[in-house]
Amino acid sequence: MRYRLGMAALAGSVAFSLSPAFATDLEVTHWWTSGGEAAAVAEFAKAFDATGNKWIDGAIAGSGGTARPIMVSRITGGDPMGATQFNHGRQAEELVQEGLMRDLTDLATKEKWAEVIRPKSLLDNCTIEGKIYCAPVNIHSWQWLWLSNKAFTDAGVAVPTNWDEFVAAAPKLREKNIIPLAVGGQGWQATGAFDTMLLELGGKDLYLKIYQDKDSEAAGGPEAAKIFKAADDARKLAKGSNVQDWNQATNLVITGKAGGQIMGDWAQGEFAVAGLKAGTDYSCLPGLGVSNPTLATGGDAFYFPVLKDEAKSAAQEVLASTMLKPEVQVAFNAKKGSLPVRGDVDVGSVNDCTRKGLDILAKPDSVVKSTDELASADTQKQKEDLFTEFFANESLTAEDAQKRFAEIISSAD
Amino acid sequence: MTSTTLSTTRPKRPSQLFRNLSAKLASIPMILTALVIFLGGTVWTVVYSFTSSRLLPRLRWAGLEQYERLWATPRWLVSIENLLVYGVLSLIFSFVIGFVLAALMDQKIRFESAFRTIFLYPFALSFVVTGLVWQWLLNPEFGVQNIVREMGWTSFTFDPLYDQSIVIYGILIASLWQGTGLVMCLMLAGLRGIDEDIWKAARVDGIPMWKTYLFIVIPMMRPVFITTLVIVASGIVRVYDLVVAQTSGGPGTASEVPAKYVYDYMFQAQNLGQGFAASTVMLLTVAIVVVPWAYLEFGRRKRV
């Protein structure tokens, strides 16, 4: 996902197959540089090379926050790449409005994207004024609580099955010097944890009222106050997790030094790499274990800047079509740890947690748009500033934080 | 009638415009660069700070909206406060330490060049490397705190980077370590420029050494001090990479600085207008300091 820090910039060097005689080189930029991510990208590269073209890997180390400015300045500066990753949502909105992105409507109609891509909202994100400008490739969701079975066994309490039990078990963990909740220092992590609590504990309606309708009264109201109360609990539980990166925080859970972490499904890749098994070594609670969990559909999409070179433009269409082929979707998403955007493919045997996620996604009522899709990058950044401070600074009370939150929502777009 | 005869009789002076023509021609590219890139870029930024530009610059006027929002943003206020604390302390300490080191170095000590190299060495490292090194040194689990604890003082606590109230001092330490060597070298060059005879005269008059430094040498070193001030101060205002490498602005927003606000809002938040407004305020801050000083400095020189 967008957040992986570039530990493995080297891993970005994808192995290329031999290029055929009339290959068109197409540079593709993305920020997938960790081990699992690079392996997933290699699946795209392999499939694209098999079409007779050549994938030139333009991995940008660092998180999306580092990579996106580089991508945008290349496109606006007149040096566009062949294709580039963005998250589902509004990150490339203005680039499309300026006419810098290629219109994929014809291809989409020909290949019936509207029928195969699920949930439909993903294609809506790519659609501006009736035209389709991007190809969604995967679905990630934020709303998971990952628990270390070892930590709870050590503390002598049962592994919680929902958020309330988790909060109740926390003092026992503290007694054993275990941090109940691991939260990394980067702003987006605290924000994601809050948004997850808002969606699950506050309910879908409140979430949509605040982020979709930008209703500042709801954001400042008593229902949201409860969520701030829960976030206040969470920051107390998180005290002592002196790490920055999300995977370091996940590692605290893996090693049993922390009880749990609220983090997106990409965290599962870390558990897999560490050789842990879902159910026995770690547990997952989609939607924080509430009775009616909702998942938001974040993830990534590829955009294709307008190019002058005709051969390259043709290759862009081939790439877009390749990325959405059923077999490529399965191979890519298996390595990425995300879910395919096509509802008509068989993902094969998956573990407990992924199965739970798939079951929730199958119910249209349990799926909402992610905050990246609903709010602008500007609003997201302001929220990040607020929540990173809220989690680090205990003298900022829940009431004051809520007041500031309501102000952000009132000017949000 | 008279005026025309006067003008014809007066010897014609060569036009000022064509004096040193080749030198003037040669400086045209630099003048253009300064006008177009520096001045032009600045004006462009200021103009667009009054718009509601998001990802791309667009001329949609928003009046003072961006500035109102800026001064209502807690993170910006924290940034300004940090810059003040960091700037004032960094100026004082780098000047005092740098001058004392230079004065000590000037006592005709042995191995002077070796010491000079050692003190100047940190300056060869970029702020990013400096920041990472000090992030590790100040990390409670690997760094100084751990070493002292292992030596037996188990209650010793020194973790500035994880404490909101003192994190800016952790950054100050790293920047002093990196920058003091340069100040020392500049000061040393200044000291070497002081005539030996002045020292002899002071000694004959029986003036103690510290007084000679304070009342004779330092006033004579005025140009060196001003050069150093400009170099150090410009480094302070644009401090960014050190903070990113050491704390990324954390914990929370406790070590944010204005330059980081500008970058984050221009690129991560995709809000150019807000970033431009912040950078315009930074420019104004610098102007408020520099303009009165330049006026005094150059105004006086003309009168002499």
XYZ file of C-alpha atoms in Angstrom:
717
model
C 0.000 0.000 0.000
C 0.986 3.617 -0.015
C 2.642 3.513 3.318
C 5.459 1.043 3.009
C 8.738 2.708 3.791
C 11.545 1.992 1.427
C 13.486 -0.606 3.335
C 13.921 -2.546 0.191
C 14.618 -0.017 -2.486
C 16.809 -2.642 -4.041
C 13.910 -5.003 -4.271
C 12.436 -2.618 -6.792
C 14.827 -3.890 -9.384
C 12.487 -6.304 -11.027
C 13.779 -9.068 -13.207
C 12.893 -8.440 -16.803
C 12.323 -11.036 -19.416
C 14.094 -10.637 -22.729
C 12.472 -7.957 -24.808
C 11.035 -8.998 -28.153
C 12.031 -7.230 -31.332
C 9.354 -4.531 -31.523
C 8.933 -3.918 -27.834
C 7.668 -0.581 -26.653
C 9.236 0.577 -23.427
C 6.778 1.907 -20.894
C 7.934 3.395 -17.649
C 5.672 2.677 -14.712
C 6.111 4.557 -11.452
C 4.883 3.310 -8.087
C 5.935 3.242 -4.434
C 5.834 -0.498 -3.881
C 9.304 -1.231 -2.622
C 9.017 -3.651 0.315
C 9.687 -7.333 -0.319
C 6.108 -8.492 -0.792
C 5.155 -5.403 -2.765
C 8.066 -5.749 -5.174
C 7.137 -9.378 -5.743
C 3.599 -8.293 -6.577
C 4.824 -5.646 -9.019
C 6.963 -8.273 -10.701
C 3.727 -10.100 -11.576
C 2.493 -7.054 -13.462
C 5.864 -6.673 -15.179
C 5.908 -10.328 -16.206
C 2.420 -10.190 -17.661
C 3.125 -6.947 -19.499
C 6.417 -8.209 -20.941
C 4.564 -11.282 -22.191
C 2.447 -9.017 -24.401
C 5.571 -8.062 -26.345
C 6.192 -4.769 -24.634
C 8.702 -3.874 -21.980
C 7.962 -2.760 -18.423
C 10.480 -0.212 -17.181
C 10.273 -0.197 -13.434
C 10.168 3.251 -11.871
C 9.914 2.369 -8.197
C 10.199 5.369 -5.887
C 11.412 4.469 -2.431
C 9.672 6.015 0.530
C 5.979 6.096 1.223
C 3.298 7.534 -1.030
C 3.850 10.873 0.645
C 7.347 10.931 -0.834
C 6.480 9.424 -4.175
C 3.344 11.363 -5.119
C 5.008 14.801 -5.264
C 7.645 13.353 -7.609
C 5.015 11.790 -9.847
C 2.886 14.925 -9.957
C 5.822 17.194 -10.730
C 6.943 14.909 -13.527
C 3.502 14.949 -15.099
C 2.956 18.687 -14.716
C 6.564 19.400 -15.682
C 6.186 17.807 -19.100
C 8.092 14.587 -18.453
C 5.244 12.100 -18.011
C 5.830 8.420 -17.366
C 3.888 5.676 -19.151
C 1.710 4.863 -16.180
C 1.620 5.701 -12.506
C 0.118 4.482 -9.293
C -2.170 6.564 -7.110
C -4.519 5.552 -4.329
C -8.199 5.111 -5.023
C -9.748 8.463 -4.624
C -9.028 12.030 -5.439
C -5.256 12.294 -5.528
C -5.129 12.704 -9.310
C -8.409 14.588 -9.659
C -6.888 17.911 -10.724
C -4.461 16.257 -13.118
C -7.427 14.726 -14.901
C -9.295 18.036 -14.960
C -6.269 19.663 -16.558
C -6.415 17.072 -19.333
C -3.109 15.481 -18.433
C -4.487 11.968 -18.081
C -5.512 9.609 -20.813
C -9.159 8.771 -21.320
C -9.665 5.002 -21.046
C -13.398 4.979 -21.683
C -13.211 3.096 -24.993
C -11.094 0.331 -23.527
C -13.307 0.135 -20.457
C -16.431 -0.197 -22.569
C -14.825 -2.819 -24.769
C -13.691 -4.908 -21.817
C -16.867 -4.304 -19.806
C -15.116 -2.934 -16.722
C -18.402 -1.633 -15.400
C -19.682 -5.184 -15.134
C -16.670 -6.930 -13.652
C -15.223 -4.421 -11.241
C -16.603 -4.646 -7.744
C -17.444 -2.727 -5.682
C -18.726 -0.294 -8.260
C -17.471 2.689 -6.286
C -13.923 1.892 -7.401
C -14.766 2.607 -11.007
C -16.744 5.672 -9.942
C -13.522 7.054 -8.498
C -11.915 6.732 -11.894
C -14.853 8.386 -13.585
C -14.811 12.134 -14.020
C -17.550 13.766 -16.088
C -18.602 10.424 -17.463
C -15.187 9.354 -18.675
C -12.927 6.717 -17.161
C -9.371 7.728 -16.412
C -7.837 4.956 -14.340
C -7.643 1.236 -13.818
C -8.209 0.085 -10.233
C -5.995 -2.877 -9.359
C -6.612 -3.873 -5.752
C -8.640 -3.386 -2.603
C -7.177 -2.762 0.805
C -9.155 -1.998 3.896
C -8.081 -0.247 7.041
C -10.612 -1.579 9.510
C -8.745 -4.424 11.208
C -7.553 -5.054 14.732
C -4.609 -7.447 14.810
C -4.001 -9.262 18.073
C -1.070 -11.197 19.433
C -2.359 -14.430 20.983
C 0.942 -14.780 22.833
C 0.598 -11.420 24.555
C -2.838 -12.285 25.913
C -1.779 -15.776 26.983
C 1.198 -14.266 28.807
C -1.093 -11.864 30.590
C -3.480 -14.656 31.467
C -6.567 -13.299 29.741
C -8.602 -14.652 26.874
C -7.934 -13.180 23.443
C -10.578 -10.443 23.051
C -13.271 -10.780 20.445
C -14.204 -7.107 20.260
C -12.930 -3.618 21.102
C -14.607 -3.414 24.536
C -13.046 -6.672 25.652
C -9.741 -5.423 24.327
C -9.941 -2.241 26.394
C -10.994 -4.254 29.436
C -8.030 -6.626 29.072
C -5.528 -3.783 28.758
C -4.684 -3.341 32.468
C -3.690 -7.016 32.655
C -1.324 -6.481 29.744
C 0.190 -3.417 31.393
C 0.912 -5.496 34.495
C 3.099 -7.733 32.374
C 4.803 -4.744 30.770
C 3.051 -5.329 27.485
C 1.921 -2.263 25.519
C -1.802 -2.867 24.905
C -2.027 -1.023 21.582
C 0.863 -0.401 19.200
C 0.617 2.860 17.243
C 3.567 4.135 15.200
C 4.516 7.779 15.357
C 3.654 8.670 11.767
C 0.539 10.815 11.509
C -1.425 8.629 9.119
C -1.397 5.731 11.570
C -3.135 7.623 14.358
C -5.567 9.049 11.797
C -6.347 5.612 10.405
C -6.957 4.251 13.877
C -9.363 7.086 14.628
C -11.230 6.720 11.339
C -11.564 3.007 11.998
C -13.051 3.657 15.433
C -15.381 6.252 13.931
C -16.637 3.851 11.283
C -16.982 0.780 13.491
C -17.925 2.158 16.914
C -19.832 5.156 15.571
C -21.458 3.344 12.678
C -21.601 3.804 8.959
C -24.146 6.635 9.092
C -22.059 8.820 11.356
C -18.968 8.125 9.268
C -20.695 9.118 6.052
C -22.346 12.135 7.641
C -18.965 13.454 8.699
C -16.761 12.514 5.764
C -19.198 12.428 2.873
C -21.590 15.235 3.817
C -18.885 17.188 5.704
C -21.419 17.813 8.452
C -19.511 19.764 11.095
C -22.412 19.561 13.546
C -22.192 15.794 13.508
C -18.431 16.045 13.907
C -18.865 18.202 16.976
C -21.891 16.345 18.307
C -22.402 13.884 21.159
C -22.083 10.759 18.969
C -18.665 11.818 17.753
C -17.757 12.752 21.324
C -18.061 9.056 22.199
C -15.527 8.254 19.505
C -13.157 10.857 20.874
C -13.608 9.247 24.266
C -12.614 5.912 22.700
C -9.660 7.554 20.986
C -8.671 8.981 24.347
C -8.667 5.402 25.691
C -6.685 4.286 22.695
C -3.944 6.853 23.151
C -3.552 5.803 26.775
C -3.294 2.188 25.649
C -0.742 3.217 23.036
C 1.555 4.938 25.510
C 5.037 3.493 25.332
C 5.056 2.381 21.724
C 8.078 4.446 20.749
C 8.270 3.386 17.116
C 7.784 5.341 13.923
C 6.954 2.988 11.053
C 3.808 0.910 10.865
C 5.718 -2.319 10.299
C 7.803 -1.706 13.413
C 4.542 -1.357 15.311
C 3.261 -4.569 13.703
C 6.493 -6.185 14.770
C 5.708 -5.348 18.408
C 2.512 -7.358 17.987
C 4.318 -10.188 16.201
C 6.840 -10.527 19.027
C 4.171 -10.268 21.713
C 5.528 -6.995 23.100
C 2.238 -5.341 22.232
C -1.288 -6.716 22.525
C -2.737 -5.407 19.300
C -2.640 -2.903 16.491
C -5.318 -1.176 14.454
C -3.932 -1.385 10.941
C -5.015 -2.175 7.423
C -4.967 -5.645 5.917
C -1.498 -5.031 4.489
C -0.250 -5.804 8.011
C -1.108 -9.423 7.379
C 1.841 -9.628 5.000
C 4.151 -8.952 7.950
C 2.613 -11.773 9.974
C 3.022 -14.086 7.007
C 6.673 -13.129 6.508
C 7.297 -13.809 10.215
C 5.820 -17.279 9.725
C 2.828 -16.770 12.018
C -0.480 -18.518 11.485
C -3.844 -16.803 11.565
C -5.997 -18.122 14.406
C -3.263 -19.821 16.414
C -0.475 -17.209 16.597
C -2.425 -14.085 15.846
C -6.067 -13.128 15.582
C -7.802 -10.621 13.445
C -10.950 -8.671 14.161
C -12.331 -7.045 11.037
C -14.223 -3.924 12.005
C -12.781 -4.116 15.536
C -15.034 -7.111 16.161
C -18.351 -5.229 16.162
C -21.421 -7.291 15.334
C -21.969 -5.612 11.990
C -18.526 -4.736 10.631
C -18.048 -2.369 7.710
C -14.987 -2.260 5.503
C -13.816 0.725 3.508
C -12.344 0.096 0.102
C -9.000 1.739 -0.158
C -6.311 0.555 -2.491
C -4.491 1.509 -5.623
C -5.285 2.451 -9.178
C -3.127 3.161 -12.206
C -3.373 6.346 -14.227
C -2.005 6.828 -17.719
C -0.698 10.288 -18.597
C -1.349 11.591 -22.101
C 1.682 10.815 -24.294
C 2.569 12.104 -27.737
C 4.230 8.897 -28.905
C 1.583 6.720 -30.592
C 3.327 3.412 -29.992
C 3.509 4.233 -26.304
C -0.104 5.272 -26.179
C -1.046 1.903 -27.651
C 1.148 0.173 -25.096
C -0.673 2.074 -22.325
C -3.950 0.487 -23.342
C -2.318 -2.923 -23.410
C -0.987 -2.345 -19.897
C -4.357 -1.216 -18.555
C -6.002 -4.234 -20.058
C -3.273 -6.563 -18.744
C -3.591 -5.307 -15.187
C -7.248 -6.207 -15.113
C -6.939 -9.677 -16.648
C -8.341 -12.281 -14.246
C -5.161 -14.344 -13.972
C -2.980 -11.254 -13.486
C -5.344 -9.950 -10.820
C -5.105 -13.214 -8.906
C -1.318 -13.472 -9.166
C -0.762 -9.825 -8.233
C -3.134 -9.689 -5.314
C -1.960 -12.983 -3.845
C 1.517 -11.532 -3.476
C 0.296 -8.093 -2.436
C -2.001 -9.401 0.270
C -4.890 -7.414 -1.112
C -8.157 -8.417 -2.741
C -8.763 -8.422 -6.492
C -11.049 -5.755 -7.930
C -12.859 -8.310 -10.082
C -15.778 -10.107 -8.522
C -15.614 -12.927 -11.069
C -12.244 -14.468 -10.196
C -11.466 -17.332 -7.875
C -8.866 -16.275 -5.336
C -8.222 -19.905 -4.425
C -7.419 -21.035 -0.931
C -7.083 -18.122 1.470
C -6.573 -17.974 5.197
C -9.121 -17.245 7.892
C -8.652 -13.525 7.955
C -8.812 -12.983 4.218
C -11.940 -15.157 4.091
C -13.619 -12.990 6.739
C -12.718 -9.921 4.708
C -14.086 -11.402 1.489
C -17.345 -12.335 3.201
C -17.832 -8.779 4.429
C -16.990 -7.298 1.036
C -19.573 -9.561 -0.597
C -22.341 -7.685 1.255
C -22.914 -4.342 -0.485
C -24.270 -2.750 2.704
C -21.048 -3.434 4.567
C -18.833 -1.558 2.169
C -18.162 2.172 2.277
C -15.785 4.491 0.509
C -12.461 5.110 2.193
C -11.540 8.505 3.588
C -9.077 8.977 0.716
C -12.024 8.762 -1.660
C -14.322 11.001 0.357
C -12.025 13.796 1.475
C -9.365 15.809 -0.318
C -5.666 15.358 0.390
C -5.740 18.731 2.116
C -8.392 17.638 4.584
C -6.613 14.340 5.143
C -3.390 16.170 5.977
C -5.108 18.461 8.453
C -6.614 15.419 10.162
C -3.180 13.837 10.296
C -1.745 16.883 12.017
C -4.551 16.805 14.545
C -4.408 13.115 15.391
C -0.651 12.794 15.486
C -0.705 15.573 18.061
C -3.644 14.063 19.899
C -1.910 10.708 20.293
C 1.395 12.249 21.383
C 0.224 15.113 23.552
C -1.892 14.201 26.552
C -2.522 17.797 27.484
C -4.708 18.094 24.376
C -8.062 16.976 25.762
C -10.625 14.949 23.850
C -13.007 17.932 23.966
C -10.485 20.345 22.450
C -9.482 17.815 19.839
C -13.127 17.332 18.873
C -13.552 21.086 18.535
C -10.591 21.243 16.181
C -11.902 18.204 14.307
C -15.261 19.913 13.766
C -13.456 22.972 12.427
C -11.508 20.863 9.952
C -14.717 19.180 8.786
C -16.505 22.527 8.435
C -13.870 23.710 5.952
C -13.352 20.280 4.386
C -13.943 19.420 0.752
C 21.174 81.209 -27.140
C 23.595 81.116 -24.279
C 22.632 77.650 -23.242
C 23.439 76.141 -26.643
C 26.829 77.765 -26.762
C 27.525 76.482 -23.264
C 26.673 72.917 -24.117
C 28.811 72.891 -27.231
C 31.812 74.318 -25.457
C 31.641 71.910 -22.489
C 33.809 68.800 -23.082
C 31.606 65.744 -23.689
C 31.822 63.154 -20.888
C 31.668 59.526 -21.938
C 28.313 57.993 -21.142
C 28.199 56.132 -17.795
C 26.276 53.362 -19.498
C 29.188 52.295 -21.658
C 31.907 52.335 -19.040
C 33.321 48.880 -18.404
C 31.073 47.573 -21.130
C 32.528 44.065 -21.209
C 32.060 43.634 -17.467
C 28.484 44.780 -17.734
C 27.794 42.422 -20.611
C 29.298 39.547 -18.679
C 27.045 40.148 -15.697
C 23.838 40.233 -17.750
C 23.139 36.496 -17.413
C 23.464 36.694 -13.626
C 21.287 39.780 -13.476
C 18.659 38.028 -15.570
C 18.851 34.936 -13.383
C 18.422 37.025 -10.271
C 15.541 38.993 -11.731
C 13.653 36.180 -13.397
C 14.293 33.260 -11.096
C 14.724 34.835 -7.675
C 12.657 37.961 -7.914
C 10.197 36.606 -10.474
C 9.742 33.372 -8.533
C 9.202 35.293 -5.334
C 6.600 37.578 -6.850
C 4.851 34.606 -8.451
C 4.723 32.808 -5.110
C 3.351 35.842 -3.313
C 0.692 36.363 -5.994
C -0.445 32.763 -5.900
C -0.592 32.795 -2.118
C -3.750 34.872 -2.539
C -5.433 32.157 -4.590
C -7.157 28.921 -3.681
C -4.720 26.818 -5.752
C -4.698 23.166 -4.865
C -2.574 20.629 -6.738
C -1.973 23.000 -9.643
C -1.515 26.767 -9.578
C -4.715 28.490 -10.639
C -5.659 32.128 -10.472
C -8.805 31.814 -8.415
C -8.636 34.663 -5.948
C -9.247 33.849 -2.345
C -8.101 37.071 -0.732
C -6.512 36.606 2.657
C -8.207 33.265 3.246
C -4.978 31.262 3.142
C -3.332 33.585 5.655
C -6.298 33.481 7.989
C -6.254 29.724 7.914
C -2.481 29.679 8.390
C -2.555 31.708 11.573
C -5.432 29.635 12.916
C -3.518 26.387 12.430
C -1.984 25.065 15.659
C 0.754 23.257 13.780
C 1.949 26.489 12.152
C 2.035 28.287 15.498
C 4.088 25.460 16.977
C 6.424 25.689 13.982
C 6.988 29.412 14.450
C 7.625 29.001 18.155
C 10.106 26.209 17.478
C 11.914 28.270 14.892
C 12.250 31.154 17.351
C 13.624 28.968 20.135
C 15.870 27.065 17.801
C 17.024 30.172 15.941
C 17.923 32.315 18.943
C 19.681 29.522 20.814
C 21.420 28.273 17.710
C 22.783 31.762 16.944
C 23.982 32.377 20.482
C 25.584 28.989 21.001
C 27.204 28.627 17.606
C 28.729 32.121 17.914
C 29.939 31.662 21.480
C 31.286 28.154 21.020
C 32.684 28.939 17.588
C 34.478 32.057 18.780
C 35.868 30.428 21.927
C 37.178 27.492 19.898
C 38.754 29.874 17.391
C 40.342 31.955 20.135
C 41.771 28.820 21.738
C 43.009 27.674 18.358
C 44.718 31.030 17.887
C 47.030 30.540 20.861
C 49.692 29.030 18.596
C 48.923 25.525 19.805
C 50.510 22.392 18.430
C 48.656 20.253 15.867
C 46.407 23.147 15.069
C 45.532 21.870 11.618
C 44.618 18.468 13.036
C 42.191 20.069 15.492
C 40.830 22.315 12.809
C 40.101 19.312 10.626
C 38.420 17.470 13.474
C 36.176 20.394 14.376
C 35.273 21.115 10.791
C 34.624 17.490 9.920
C 30.947 17.317 10.923
C 30.271 20.120 8.460
C 31.197 17.738 5.654
C 28.121 15.659 6.549
C 24.735 16.589 5.226
C 21.929 17.435 7.616
C 20.213 14.162 6.763
C 23.207 12.110 7.873
C 23.690 14.309 10.934
C 20.045 13.863 11.801
C 20.199 10.076 11.532
C 23.391 9.849 13.589
C 21.890 11.939 16.359
C 18.609 10.105 16.172
C 20.514 6.975 17.138
C 22.688 8.727 19.719
C 19.642 10.180 21.439
C 17.566 7.010 21.187
C 16.963 5.833 24.753
C 17.429 2.174 23.857
C 20.663 2.369 21.853
C 22.226 5.726 22.570
C 23.641 7.844 25.338
C 21.001 6.928 27.897
C 21.692 3.245 27.486
C 25.470 3.676 27.732
C 25.230 5.659 30.956
C 22.781 3.142 32.380
C 25.097 0.278 31.568
C 27.872 2.059 33.408
C 25.805 1.764 36.555
C 23.593 4.850 36.774
C 20.371 3.003 36.128
C 17.929 5.834 36.758
C 19.621 8.126 34.218
C 17.123 9.496 31.717
C 18.087 11.354 28.566
C 15.608 10.996 25.735
C 14.987 14.471 24.331
C 13.599 13.171 21.038
C 10.755 11.360 22.803
C 9.748 14.216 25.073
C 7.439 16.838 23.600
C 8.649 19.669 25.779
C 12.375 19.362 25.037
C 12.529 17.754 21.605
C 13.627 20.996 19.944
C 16.768 21.007 22.100
C 17.614 17.546 20.814
C 17.570 19.009 17.326
C 19.600 22.004 18.489
C 22.360 19.715 19.788
C 22.677 18.014 16.421
C 22.741 21.278 14.504
C 25.393 22.778 16.799
C 27.548 19.690 16.397
C 27.280 20.048 12.656
C 27.607 23.786 12.234
C 29.937 25.083 14.943
C 33.064 23.955 13.086
C 32.285 26.269 10.211
C 31.712 29.219 12.531
C 35.025 28.409 14.194
C 36.863 28.418 10.866
C 35.351 31.739 9.786
C 36.214 33.292 13.146
C 39.719 31.899 13.012
C 40.229 33.480 9.608
C 39.022 36.755 11.118
C 41.405 36.455 14.049
C 44.294 35.796 11.699
C 43.444 39.009 9.918
C 44.077 41.060 13.071
C 47.452 42.777 12.922
C 50.093 41.321 15.255
C 51.044 44.880 16.264
C 47.667 45.421 17.895
C 48.301 42.521 20.211
C 51.777 43.887 20.971
C 50.387 47.347 21.691
C 47.722 45.900 23.974
C 50.325 43.897 25.831
C 52.555 46.990 26.272
C 49.571 48.857 27.699
C 48.980 45.976 30.081
C 45.427 45.217 28.899
C 44.332 41.712 29.943
C 43.774 39.257 27.136
C 40.011 38.887 27.596
C 39.586 42.621 27.464
C 41.658 42.824 24.294
C 39.383 40.246 22.699
C 36.180 41.824 23.894
C 36.882 45.502 23.254
C 39.474 45.564 20.486
C 39.524 42.360 18.480
C 35.800 41.609 18.255
C 34.839 45.122 17.086
C 37.552 44.836 14.459
C 36.110 41.539 13.293
C 32.754 43.066 12.471
C 32.764 42.040 8.762
C 33.522 38.429 9.710
C 30.700 38.430 12.228
C 28.293 39.748 9.648
C 29.286 37.119 7.087
C 28.880 34.419 9.701
C 25.551 35.810 10.799
C 24.194 35.711 7.263
C 25.369 32.138 6.717
C 24.112 30.823 10.054
C 20.812 32.716 9.957
C 19.900 31.573 6.468
C 20.607 28.009 7.594
C 18.284 28.472 10.553
C 15.315 29.804 8.602
C 15.385 26.980 6.086
C 16.021 24.153 8.555
C 14.080 21.174 7.250
C 16.150 18.084 6.508
C 17.574 17.850 10.013
C 14.086 17.688 11.507
C 12.848 15.223 8.914
C 15.779 12.884 9.554
C 15.735 13.177 13.328
C 12.074 13.238 14.354
C 9.876 13.806 11.260
C 8.305 16.578 13.289
C 7.362 14.345 16.205
C 6.500 13.391 18.819
C 3.126 14.613 17.672
C 3.795 17.989 16.124
C 6.266 19.120 18.777
C 9.292 19.600 16.540
C 7.640 20.946 13.404
C 9.345 23.851 11.613
C 7.944 26.322 9.040
C 9.865 24.928 6.065
C 8.390 21.496 6.737
C 4.902 22.970 6.909
C 5.470 24.555 3.508
C 6.630 21.303 1.945
C 3.941 19.143 3.541
C 1.102 21.417 2.526
C 2.380 22.078 -0.977
C 2.975 18.468 -1.857
C 1.409 16.030 0.580
C -1.761 17.990 1.164
C -1.761 19.138 -2.473
C -2.625 22.643 -1.339
C -0.269 25.038 -3.103
C -2.086 28.156 -1.900
C -1.562 27.246 1.722
C 2.085 26.348 1.151
C 2.710 29.612 -0.713
C 1.082 31.611 2.068
C 3.346 29.933 4.599
C 6.454 30.562 2.522
C 5.453 34.197 2.009
C 5.227 34.591 5.764
C 8.697 33.036 6.057
C 9.998 35.559 3.530
C 8.386 38.417 5.454
C 9.963 37.215 8.684
C 13.380 37.268 7.089
C 12.692 40.667 5.534
C 11.673 42.130 8.881
C 15.066 41.138 10.272
C 17.209 41.903 7.247
C 15.770 45.161 5.931
C 16.367 47.358 9.031
C 19.808 45.843 9.422
C 20.719 46.428 5.772
C 19.414 49.967 6.040
C 21.595 50.713 9.043
C 24.594 48.930 7.615
C 24.628 50.386 4.126
C 23.027 53.680 5.016
C 25.822 54.417 7.451
C 28.537 53.420 5.057
C 27.363 56.017 2.540
C 27.536 58.814 5.073
C 31.144 58.036 6.017
